[in-house]
Amino acid sequence: MQILDRSIALGILLTSGYGMAASGDDEKILTVRAVSEPSPEIAQLIDKIAQPVIVRVASGVTFRELIVRQCGGVTESYIELIKDKPEFKKSGLDGPLEEGEIPLPACLYYFKPFDAARVTVRTGDTAYGLYRMKTGGGGTESELVEFFGEPIEDLSKLKPGKELPIAAVSLPVSLPIRPGSEALIEEFRRIDPQGLTVREARSVEGEIVMGMSTGEIAASDDCETPSAPMNAKAVYEAYRFSKELSEDEDINVDGGRANIAIVDNGFFGALSNTPADKAFDGSPFRRKYFKADSEYTLAQVIRLDKVLQPINYSYGLKPDLESGHGTHVTGIVLGGPDLEPYFDRMRSEPWASIAIINIGLGARSLIKGSHELLLAQLRDDNRYRVVNLSITHDGLLDRNVRNNYQNLFSLAENTLFVVAAGNDVGKDVVDKAIIPAALGGAGVPNVITVAAIDGKHKLTKFSNVGQNAVDMAAPGCEVRSWISNSKEIVAMSGTSQATPAVTNEAALQLSLAINAKAATLKNRAISSGDLLPESERGKTVYEVSANPVRSLFLFKDYLDVQDGDSVRSLLGEIVNMPPLTCLVAHGKARKKVEDMFSIKRAEGKSYFFGGMGIGRIQPPCLVVDEGQAGISFVATHEVLSTGEVVKMGTPLEKVWPVERVINFVARTPIDELR
């Protein structure tokens, strides 16, 4: 067994709590990863070596749920460690617990899927590499055969697209060591000298994707024109209209709050060490949009010797363009200054519940251990449904970081991760292994990697790109938000400003249909978008930018159509459309209405977005026979230029030539929203 045993200035404990804690000075941290299922002897030693984890418990949660979140599964050896706790004697494994705090024994994370979990082989994958990604282990031939359940001959000739069963998934954890436990670490090494059960997992370093206004790479012509501001009134009208329909469809009858996590360098939007009813006084942010524990810290925290607070004022920091980055991002997630006047008018308000995960303490560099912390914080997909990630790691320096994020996205399959592409002046995120941005794309249903566009709807010079991984774009030039608890508005540019715009869009959708899956939210964000100019084609997967207004009409088919000299925006139901012919990689293919997410037209060309039949939107294909087809559509409502939605006195039934259809977006299937 190989163990990382070192002293660092700031250690981070991975737990199933809701925040982070900083250790004392010179705290010793043990960073390890289970390679195979930990034995009872290993479990007992981990408990003796590592300090217990203080877990915040919500009312009604069970011990089984807490253990699965922290350790991946329940074992008899772990039950042995907690059997004498008063809470366990009272509630047992499956009885409801009372709200409060419980110290739990530390453990390694090792998850054995209950269902037949599978991994899809990609170009360049090997059985050895996939085994290492899922377990961290080296993998002998016999281990590979046992893990995947297939002959070594088949495993040595893997082809892209093949699905392999996986027996287990492990993740690295960082554990604070008990004082005087050095002898036990030597005992640990004696039990597993070859590293067959546990191996070293070096803590991963990373950075916040900072705004261009900080001067990181900024040039005078990076943003030729500011991005267009949000049409807040139209967003409000679309949300209000769809909220009424969601209630008619018995969706979110009691209202819904989108649980959002913002992973960044902290928050200045509220005062620290201030009573809850005063902390947000004078701030453009509202307390009701933020998660809060009994101390109103904006996110429940994990305690070691100290507490790492979400609010940067706790550390004597002052807001500026760098330290206020996370605050600026948070403002955009909430809709920014444009949507702020409508906050109090939103139905079922508050629509968002935000947790601040501060992994930068106002700085550009991530604090040590924050990567492992995120793996623990975010792998439970019932806690946060949308996660905004403005962070980056160099996957060329540390190949394990790719594997760790892939495992995280696989485990938290019902969480939508919205990721900044990065500001490295047009680099391809896959070629440069920019992680986690390089993990987006058509094959990953719960990750959206976001590039930035300017006011001319073109990709900015600073934005990274990626035909196979950067999914879409959003406004990222001189985006207005706040960097403190004052109402002063500051403009910043970057993909980290574009990303929260997509997070805002997805979270608004989720609040309309709180049971919507991550894949459904991704499908909707892309299918409702606007085509990028032809000059920008081939730089992103789906070649669209976000359209928050259109995305909110979940319950109606949507049609933008040229009608004489004007463009009309209609809501209703598509009746029929004959098959269309599309150019695809291998030639031509017929596309049917049943498989259609969207049709979009720009610069004299129409593009078909399919995949409805498999529940996963596909990249667009060029339609070559649109002149022969029309969309039969029954309109019941019209969206006016003011954003107001009005009901037609008489439904309008008409066949519109595809050549006149600027945007058709199919409604989201109702069974995906309930």
XYZ file of C-alpha atoms in Angstrom:
674
model
C 0.000 0.000 0.000
C 1.212 3.483 -0.854
C 0.019 6.358 1.299
C 0.552 10.067 1.001
C 1.555 11.203 4.501
C 2.582 14.829 4.504
C 2.179 18.143 6.289
C 0.422 20.946 4.434
C -0.665 24.409 5.453
C -4.327 23.872 4.630
C -6.065 20.509 4.645
C -9.562 19.728 3.412
C -11.721 16.913 4.743
C -14.054 15.065 2.399
C -17.356 14.240 4.008
C -21.045 14.086 3.280
C -21.657 17.441 4.908
C -22.533 20.646 3.077
C -19.419 22.787 3.287
C -15.722 22.679 3.955
C -13.374 23.049 6.866
C -9.801 24.229 7.095
C -7.470 22.335 9.367
C -5.161 23.960 11.828
C -1.647 24.936 10.876
C 0.525 21.990 9.860
C -2.411 19.566 9.896
C -1.380 16.135 8.594
C -3.554 14.858 5.789
C -3.798 11.302 4.467
C -4.915 11.193 0.813
C -5.760 7.660 -0.298
C -7.961 5.693 -2.676
C -9.431 2.222 -2.303
C -8.347 -0.087 -5.133
C -10.508 -3.009 -4.014
C -13.190 -3.439 -1.362
C -11.642 -2.484 2.000
C -11.297 -5.372 4.438
C -12.586 -5.164 8.045
C -8.982 -4.795 9.204
C -8.449 -1.823 6.866
C -11.738 -0.233 7.980
C -10.726 -0.482 11.630
C -7.304 1.034 10.967
C -8.799 3.942 9.006
C -11.013 4.675 12.013
C -8.003 4.666 14.335
C -5.788 6.756 12.035
C -8.221 9.415 10.798
C -10.255 11.877 12.788
C -14.029 11.337 12.743
C -16.165 13.225 10.264
C -18.709 15.645 11.716
C -21.809 15.250 9.551
C -24.766 17.603 9.530
C -27.978 15.559 9.562
C -31.294 16.726 8.134
C -34.420 15.510 9.896
C -35.581 12.121 8.615
C -32.277 11.037 7.066
C -31.150 7.509 7.973
C -27.775 6.086 8.951
C -27.819 4.025 5.765
C -28.096 7.185 3.648
C -25.279 8.900 5.544
C -22.969 5.905 5.220
C -23.664 5.403 1.511
C -22.934 9.068 0.805
C -19.667 8.969 2.703
C -18.365 5.446 2.076
C -20.195 4.282 -1.062
C -21.944 1.416 0.707
C -22.770 -0.193 4.041
C -20.510 -2.990 5.305
C -20.650 -5.123 8.428
C -17.240 -3.810 9.454
C -18.507 -0.215 9.375
C -21.657 -1.129 11.320
C -19.313 -2.577 13.935
C -17.726 0.873 14.296
C -21.009 2.723 14.930
C -23.123 0.114 16.736
C -22.536 1.649 20.175
C -23.484 5.192 19.183
C -26.637 6.360 21.014
C -28.152 7.553 17.737
C -27.633 4.143 16.129
C -29.072 2.296 19.111
C -32.155 4.500 18.880
C -32.713 4.617 15.105
C -30.863 1.609 13.737
C -29.696 1.554 10.133
C -32.967 2.623 8.514
C -34.821 4.608 11.164
C -35.161 8.397 10.780
C -32.595 10.541 12.582
C -33.196 13.858 14.284
C -31.700 17.045 12.883
C -28.262 17.815 14.259
C -24.634 16.663 14.045
C -23.174 13.159 14.266
C -19.461 12.249 14.337
C -18.962 9.305 11.980
C -15.867 7.129 11.576
C -13.754 8.054 8.557
C -13.798 5.603 5.654
C -12.605 4.978 2.120
C -15.099 5.506 -0.714
C -15.903 2.286 -2.589
C -19.224 2.027 -4.451
C -20.650 -1.212 -5.885
C -23.600 -0.372 -8.198
C -26.853 -2.143 -7.447
C -27.854 -2.118 -11.112
C -25.796 -3.338 -14.022
C -23.659 -0.197 -14.367
C -21.764 0.095 -17.634
C -19.074 2.243 -19.197
C -18.965 3.093 -22.922
C -15.620 2.635 -24.663
C -14.297 5.755 -26.399
C -11.558 6.092 -29.004
C -8.199 5.391 -27.362
C -9.654 3.588 -24.336
C -8.088 0.378 -23.060
C -9.399 -2.085 -20.505
C -6.424 -1.227 -18.302
C -7.170 2.500 -18.531
C -10.879 2.038 -17.793
C -10.075 -0.170 -14.809
C -7.671 2.434 -13.469
C -10.262 5.188 -14.021
C -12.902 3.363 -12.006
C -10.717 1.961 -9.219
C -7.334 3.688 -9.248
C -5.647 0.276 -9.409
C -3.090 -1.094 -11.850
C -5.050 -4.098 -13.044
C -3.566 -7.538 -13.753
C -5.161 -9.664 -16.479
C -7.059 -11.711 -13.903
C -8.272 -8.536 -12.153
C -9.507 -7.109 -15.454
C -11.391 -10.297 -16.297
C -13.002 -10.404 -12.857
C -13.892 -6.701 -12.892
C -15.432 -6.535 -16.378
C -16.671 -10.128 -16.572
C -15.289 -10.647 -20.085
C -12.440 -12.765 -21.539
C -9.046 -11.093 -21.739
C -9.055 -11.689 -25.508
C -12.121 -9.446 -25.883
C -10.746 -6.868 -23.461
C -7.547 -6.569 -25.471
C -9.487 -5.608 -28.633
C -11.956 -2.978 -27.450
C -13.821 -0.968 -30.067
C -15.384 2.486 -29.560
C -19.056 2.248 -28.653
C -18.794 -1.077 -26.852
C -20.367 -1.130 -23.394
C -18.561 -2.886 -20.562
C -20.089 -3.797 -17.189
C -18.289 -2.355 -14.176
C -18.161 -3.979 -10.770
C -17.276 -0.957 -8.617
C -16.153 2.668 -8.498
C -13.754 4.257 -6.007
C -12.731 7.873 -5.444
C -9.761 9.441 -3.638
C -10.394 10.840 -0.163
C -8.389 13.183 2.051
C -8.455 12.374 5.770
C -7.037 14.438 8.674
C -4.804 12.214 10.793
C -5.289 11.802 14.545
C -2.332 13.013 16.613
C 0.089 10.205 17.425
C -1.174 7.842 14.712
C 2.148 7.468 12.867
C 2.669 3.935 14.215
C -0.748 2.928 12.910
C 0.175 4.207 9.438
C 3.165 1.867 9.507
C 0.774 -0.923 10.472
C -1.354 0.098 7.496
C 1.669 -0.312 5.219
C 2.462 -3.690 6.735
C -1.034 -5.040 6.023
C -0.973 -3.984 2.354
C 2.663 -3.582 1.247
C 1.913 -3.951 -2.487
C -0.909 -1.397 -2.585
C -3.520 -3.984 -3.552
C -6.239 -2.463 -1.369
C -5.301 1.207 -0.998
C -3.019 3.451 -3.031
C -1.705 6.970 -2.916
C -3.983 9.537 -4.504
C -2.067 12.762 -4.968
C -4.140 15.847 -4.218
C -5.031 17.605 -7.467
C -4.284 21.279 -8.070
C -6.456 23.646 -10.091
C -7.616 27.205 -10.686
C -10.733 29.326 -10.909
C -11.592 30.313 -14.501
C -11.175 34.032 -13.838
C -12.939 36.792 -15.751
C -10.962 38.525 -18.471
C -11.340 41.860 -16.681
C -8.715 40.744 -14.153
C -6.105 41.200 -16.876
C -5.136 37.527 -17.067
C -5.121 37.402 -20.874
C -7.177 40.460 -21.685
C -6.592 42.356 -24.891
C -8.303 45.498 -26.079
C -10.196 43.720 -28.830
C -11.213 40.584 -26.913
C -14.768 41.916 -26.745
C -15.567 44.082 -29.745
C -19.107 44.622 -28.472
C -20.786 43.843 -25.148
C -23.059 40.821 -25.036
C -26.760 41.591 -25.258
C -28.357 41.806 -21.801
C -31.011 39.336 -20.729
C -34.549 40.216 -21.860
C -35.719 39.987 -18.276
C -39.348 40.895 -18.892
C -39.644 38.195 -21.558
C -38.008 35.665 -19.196
C -40.468 36.613 -16.487
C -43.479 36.347 -18.836
C -42.333 32.958 -20.171
C -41.757 31.669 -16.648
C -45.140 32.879 -15.438
C -46.920 31.311 -18.428
C -45.184 27.957 -18.003
C -45.709 27.970 -14.247
C -49.464 28.045 -14.787
C -49.208 25.146 -17.240
C -47.047 23.144 -14.830
C -49.795 23.406 -12.241
C -52.426 22.402 -14.809
C -50.335 19.307 -15.585
C -50.000 18.510 -11.851
C -46.282 19.282 -11.949
C -44.857 21.252 -9.019
C -48.302 21.980 -7.612
C -46.648 22.998 -4.337
C -43.879 24.946 -6.035
C -40.295 23.960 -6.684
C -36.853 25.190 -5.662
C -33.888 24.340 -7.827
C -31.011 23.184 -5.599
C -27.893 24.822 -7.034
C -24.235 24.623 -6.015
C -21.815 27.347 -7.093
C -18.224 26.121 -6.960
C -15.985 29.183 -6.973
C -13.827 31.400 -4.758
C -16.422 32.536 -2.250
C -19.150 35.125 -1.750
C -19.282 38.782 -0.677
C -23.039 39.233 -1.067
C -23.761 39.029 2.669
C -21.998 40.013 5.872
C -20.338 37.395 8.058
C -20.850 37.124 11.821
C -24.131 39.001 11.480
C -27.632 37.939 12.562
C -29.542 36.296 9.741
C -32.131 39.040 9.465
C -29.370 41.656 9.035
C -26.715 39.843 6.974
C -28.243 40.830 3.620
C -29.191 44.411 4.541
C -28.406 46.717 1.614
C -27.331 43.802 -0.583
C -28.689 43.133 -4.080
C -28.845 39.470 -3.050
C -31.809 38.049 -1.131
C -31.345 35.713 1.818
C -34.232 33.473 0.748
C -32.342 32.284 -2.346
C -29.532 30.726 -0.306
C -29.191 27.552 1.677
C -28.604 28.186 5.345
C -27.905 26.153 8.440
C -28.835 27.269 11.933
C -26.007 29.801 11.816
C -26.985 31.135 8.379
C -23.614 30.594 6.763
C -25.102 30.170 3.240
C -24.059 26.532 3.224
C -23.813 23.983 5.976
C -20.187 23.542 6.914
C -17.810 20.797 7.929
C -15.748 21.353 11.031
C -12.185 20.336 11.742
C -10.226 22.708 13.953
C -11.745 25.645 12.087
C -14.532 26.300 9.620
C -14.041 27.346 6.022
C -16.803 29.887 5.485
C -18.601 30.605 2.211
C -18.485 34.358 2.969
C -15.108 35.915 2.168
C -15.591 38.774 4.626
C -14.906 36.131 7.307
C -11.214 36.270 6.370
C -10.807 40.048 6.284
C -10.831 40.050 2.476
C -12.100 42.968 0.430
C -14.057 42.553 -2.810
C -12.255 43.250 -6.077
C -12.369 41.776 -9.573
C -10.485 38.666 -8.457
C -11.789 38.013 -4.961
C -15.321 38.960 -6.050
C -15.376 36.488 -8.941
C -17.596 33.968 -7.160
C -19.995 36.733 -6.135
C -20.212 37.969 -9.738
C -20.959 34.436 -10.921
C -23.630 33.996 -8.237
C -25.371 37.156 -9.386
C -25.544 35.876 -12.965
C -26.933 32.532 -11.771
C -29.778 34.527 -10.208
C -30.350 36.490 -13.428
C -28.219 39.520 -12.614
C -29.350 43.142 -12.402
C -31.755 42.660 -15.313
C -33.876 39.993 -13.620
C -33.494 41.427 -10.115
C -36.545 43.768 -10.382
C -38.703 40.741 -11.146
C -37.512 38.621 -8.192
C -40.457 39.504 -6.007
C -42.937 38.865 -8.815
C -41.751 35.332 -9.615
C -44.457 32.789 -8.892
C -43.589 30.061 -6.364
C -40.709 32.241 -5.292
C -38.060 31.578 -4.186
C -37.298 29.468 -7.246
C -33.647 28.829 -6.325
C -31.810 27.432 -3.314
C -28.101 28.183 -3.695
C -25.186 26.680 -1.786
C -21.834 28.447 -2.000
C -18.875 26.045 -2.107
C -15.845 28.226 -1.487
C -12.728 26.472 -2.773
C -10.616 29.553 -3.457
C -10.906 31.942 -0.489
C -11.058 34.858 -2.897
C -7.978 33.746 -4.845
C -7.343 32.306 -8.302
C -5.725 29.071 -7.113
C -7.852 26.351 -5.560
C -7.079 25.520 -1.941
C -5.224 22.267 -1.356
C -7.522 19.272 -1.173
C -10.465 21.061 -2.810
C -10.575 18.590 -5.691
C -11.109 15.663 -3.339
C -13.612 17.749 -1.408
C -15.691 18.300 -4.535
C -15.789 14.579 -5.247
C -17.353 14.036 -1.833
C -19.603 17.095 -1.909
C -21.078 16.549 -5.350
C -21.313 12.789 -5.853
C -24.746 12.647 -4.167
C -27.075 13.678 -6.996
C -29.989 14.271 -4.637
C -28.269 17.188 -2.902
C -27.529 19.584 -5.763
C -29.385 19.294 -9.055
C -27.446 21.970 -10.967
C -23.754 22.691 -10.307
C -21.886 25.688 -11.745
C -18.182 24.869 -12.216
C -15.880 27.761 -13.125
C -12.732 25.761 -12.406
C -9.982 24.211 -14.465
C -7.269 21.560 -14.045
C -4.406 20.640 -16.358
C -5.166 17.084 -17.442
C -1.772 16.787 -19.138
C 0.021 17.245 -15.818
C -2.242 14.888 -13.882
C -4.171 12.268 -15.830
C -5.995 11.100 -12.719
C -8.025 14.312 -12.640
C -9.881 13.287 -15.812
C -10.734 9.911 -14.317
C -11.918 11.466 -11.073
C -14.318 13.843 -12.813
C -15.582 11.118 -15.135
C -16.377 8.997 -12.099
C -18.070 11.946 -10.395
C -20.273 12.676 -13.414
C -21.168 8.996 -13.655
C -22.073 8.694 -9.967
C -24.094 11.938 -9.882
C -25.967 11.144 -13.077
C -29.014 13.198 -12.092
C -26.979 16.339 -11.423
C -26.412 18.743 -14.315
C -22.844 20.097 -14.281
C -22.441 23.385 -16.185
C -18.736 23.922 -16.892
C -16.736 26.904 -18.156
C -14.740 26.168 -21.323
C -11.897 28.413 -20.150
C -10.233 31.610 -21.391
C -7.082 30.306 -23.088
C -7.538 32.208 -26.370
C -9.223 29.626 -28.560
C -7.560 26.437 -27.370
C -9.300 23.132 -28.015
C -10.262 21.784 -24.592
C -9.748 18.168 -25.679
C -6.362 18.701 -27.337
C -5.087 20.597 -24.291
C -6.814 18.285 -21.765
C -8.537 21.178 -19.996
C -10.528 19.416 -17.271
C -13.465 19.291 -16.601
C -14.294 21.312 -19.754
C -13.040 18.495 -22.006
C -15.612 16.096 -20.547
C -18.684 17.699 -22.147
C -20.155 16.671 -25.480
C -22.888 14.595 -27.069
C -21.966 11.427 -25.177
C -22.294 12.940 -21.696
C -25.944 13.698 -20.826
C -25.321 15.569 -17.564
C -22.475 17.930 -18.516
C -22.737 21.175 -20.508
C -19.449 22.873 -21.378
C -20.003 26.541 -22.233
C -18.073 28.931 -24.501
C -18.530 32.721 -24.632
C -20.050 34.908 -27.365
C -19.919 38.668 -27.839
C -22.585 41.170 -28.846
C -22.328 40.114 -32.503
C -23.195 36.535 -31.548
C -19.680 35.367 -32.407
C -17.363 33.339 -30.221
C -14.958 35.630 -28.400
C -11.243 35.530 -29.083
C -10.505 34.493 -25.511
C -12.990 31.605 -25.363
C -11.781 28.041 -25.631
C -13.522 25.807 -28.156
C -13.978 22.116 -28.897
C -15.966 20.427 -31.636
C -16.238 17.278 -29.528
C -16.617 18.692 -26.013
C -17.777 22.339 -25.860
C -21.544 21.966 -26.096
C -22.833 25.504 -26.568
C -22.178 29.192 -25.969
C -23.709 32.020 -23.950
C -23.122 35.765 -23.532
C -19.671 36.354 -22.021
C -18.665 39.929 -22.901
C -19.017 42.713 -20.343
C -21.688 40.834 -18.423
C -23.157 42.882 -15.591
C -23.424 41.612 -12.021
C -22.241 42.430 -8.481
C -18.980 41.633 -6.681
C -20.033 42.640 -3.159
C -23.012 43.319 -0.919
C -23.371 46.825 -2.342
C -25.586 47.482 -5.338
C -22.707 48.731 -7.471
C -22.823 46.899 -10.816
C -19.569 45.637 -12.345
C -19.046 44.279 -15.873
C -16.747 41.297 -16.414
C -15.964 39.081 -19.393
C -15.122 35.393 -19.661
C -16.477 31.917 -20.117
C -17.031 31.989 -16.369
C -19.611 34.726 -17.042
C -21.218 32.721 -19.865
C -21.491 29.546 -17.801
C -23.780 30.895 -15.035
C -26.158 32.204 -17.715
C -26.746 28.584 -18.745
C -26.962 27.571 -15.076
C -29.656 30.218 -14.580
C -31.596 28.909 -17.568
C -31.391 25.284 -16.428
C -32.317 26.156 -12.843
C -35.392 28.109 -13.945
C -36.483 25.092 -15.989
C -35.892 22.809 -13.022
C -37.989 24.993 -10.744
C -40.870 24.528 -13.203
C -40.463 20.744 -13.180
C -38.497 19.742 -10.111
C -38.296 16.070 -11.136
C -36.772 16.769 -14.554
C -33.637 14.713 -15.192
C -30.251 16.246 -15.925
C -30.376 14.916 -19.493
C -33.757 16.604 -19.990
C -32.336 19.955 -18.879
C -29.363 19.604 -21.225
C -31.596 18.612 -24.141
C -33.792 21.647 -23.539
C -30.953 24.147 -23.185
C -29.513 23.070 -26.530
C -32.705 22.508 -28.521
C -34.039 25.953 -27.560
C -30.834 27.781 -28.501
C -29.996 30.067 -31.425
C -27.714 28.968 -34.258
C -24.259 30.505 -34.209
C -23.150 32.284 -37.410
C -21.729 30.069 -40.139
C -18.270 31.524 -39.455
C -18.396 29.887 -36.012
C -19.406 26.414 -37.174
C -17.176 23.483 -36.276
C -15.998 25.053 -33.016
C -18.649 23.599 -30.698
C -20.664 20.388 -30.594
C -24.158 21.800 -31.146
C -23.305 25.197 -32.691
C -25.906 27.123 -30.674
C -26.038 29.805 -28.006
C -28.420 29.969 -25.066
C -31.902 31.460 -25.445
C -33.371 31.609 -21.919
C -36.813 32.845 -22.994
C -37.437 30.080 -25.510
C -36.085 27.444 -23.126
C -38.848 28.113 -20.593
C -41.739 27.146 -22.878
C -41.415 23.512 -21.787
C -45.052 22.534 -22.189
C -45.781 23.837 -25.706
C -44.254 23.362 -29.129
C -42.582 26.618 -30.131
C -42.394 28.176 -33.615
C -40.537 31.277 -34.857
C -41.721 31.782 -38.429
C -41.405 34.400 -41.143
C -44.919 35.656 -41.885
C -44.737 38.345 -44.538
C -42.443 41.120 -43.367
C -42.500 40.090 -39.721
C -41.381 37.171 -37.582
C -44.054 35.630 -35.377
C -43.422 33.547 -32.268
C -46.183 30.989 -31.795
C -46.971 28.390 -29.147
C -49.112 25.355 -29.805
C -48.764 21.877 -31.219
C -47.105 20.421 -34.276
C -49.498 18.223 -36.256
C -47.227 16.798 -38.912
C -44.085 17.233 -40.955
C -42.927 14.950 -43.780
C -39.484 13.340 -43.428
C -36.515 15.542 -44.290
C -33.209 14.580 -45.886
C -30.069 15.492 -43.956
C -26.383 15.402 -44.775
C -24.602 13.096 -42.327
C -21.082 11.717 -42.045
C -21.773 8.666 -44.195
C -23.944 10.393 -46.797
C -27.622 11.264 -46.429
C -30.293 10.203 -43.947
C -34.045 10.637 -43.641
C -35.177 12.431 -40.503
C -38.681 12.025 -39.092
C -40.780 14.366 -36.990
C -40.930 11.783 -34.172
C -37.170 12.115 -33.700
C -37.053 15.917 -33.853
C -35.945 18.125 -30.988
C -35.614 21.206 -33.152
C -35.214 22.770 -36.578
C -33.228 25.997 -36.904
C -32.536 28.212 -39.891
C -29.917 30.903 -40.448
C -28.086 32.353 -43.441
C -30.341 30.483 -45.866
C -29.765 26.997 -44.414
C -31.886 24.761 -42.171
C -30.493 22.360 -39.573
C -32.214 19.379 -37.960
C -31.546 18.435 -34.330
C -32.601 14.827 -33.753
C -32.345 12.293 -30.955
C -35.812 12.601 -29.392
C -36.315 8.867 -29.889
C -33.329 8.007 -27.700
C -33.813 10.896 -25.262
C -30.471 12.533 -26.075
C -30.104 15.446 -28.484
C -27.743 14.886 -31.412
C -25.514 17.444 -33.173
C -27.244 19.233 -36.074
C -27.304 18.022 -39.648
C -27.847 20.210 -42.722
C -31.267 19.783 -44.359
C -30.968 19.521 -48.161
C -34.630 19.289 -49.222
C -36.415 21.844 -47.028
C -38.026 23.377 -50.112
C -40.239 20.307 -50.417
C -41.520 20.250 -46.825
C -43.763 22.143 -44.457
C -44.664 22.074 -40.773
C -48.351 21.710 -39.981
C -48.869 23.652 -36.764
C -51.843 24.623 -34.592
C -51.059 27.816 -32.667
C -52.995 28.638 -29.496
C -50.830 31.464 -28.128
C -48.534 34.148 -29.511
C -45.470 35.653 -27.851
C -45.424 39.393 -28.498
C -42.289 41.481 -28.976
C -42.780 42.751 -25.413
C -42.463 39.175 -24.139
C -46.125 38.981 -23.164
C -47.886 35.718 -24.024
C -51.435 36.176 -25.341
C -54.046 33.558 -26.090
C -55.526 33.572 -29.581
C -59.274 33.964 -29.885
C -59.315 31.153 -32.436
C -56.475 28.642 -32.856
C -54.418 29.263 -35.992
C -53.906 26.068 -38.010
C -51.524 26.398 -40.923
C -48.797 24.605 -42.870
C -45.622 26.692 -42.768
C -42.875 25.994 -45.357
C -39.701 24.827 -43.624
C -37.808 27.532 -45.521
C -39.772 30.114 -43.498
C -39.259 28.398 -40.140
C -36.509 30.165 -38.188
C -36.907 28.058 -35.065
C -39.065 25.111 -34.188
C -38.581 23.590 -30.730
C -40.553 20.529 -29.644
C -42.125 20.537 -26.211
C -40.416 18.470 -23.542
C -42.150 15.074 -23.160
C -44.428 15.305 -20.143
C -43.229 11.986 -18.710
C -39.726 13.500 -18.388
C -41.083 16.304 -16.202
C -43.200 14.431 -13.671
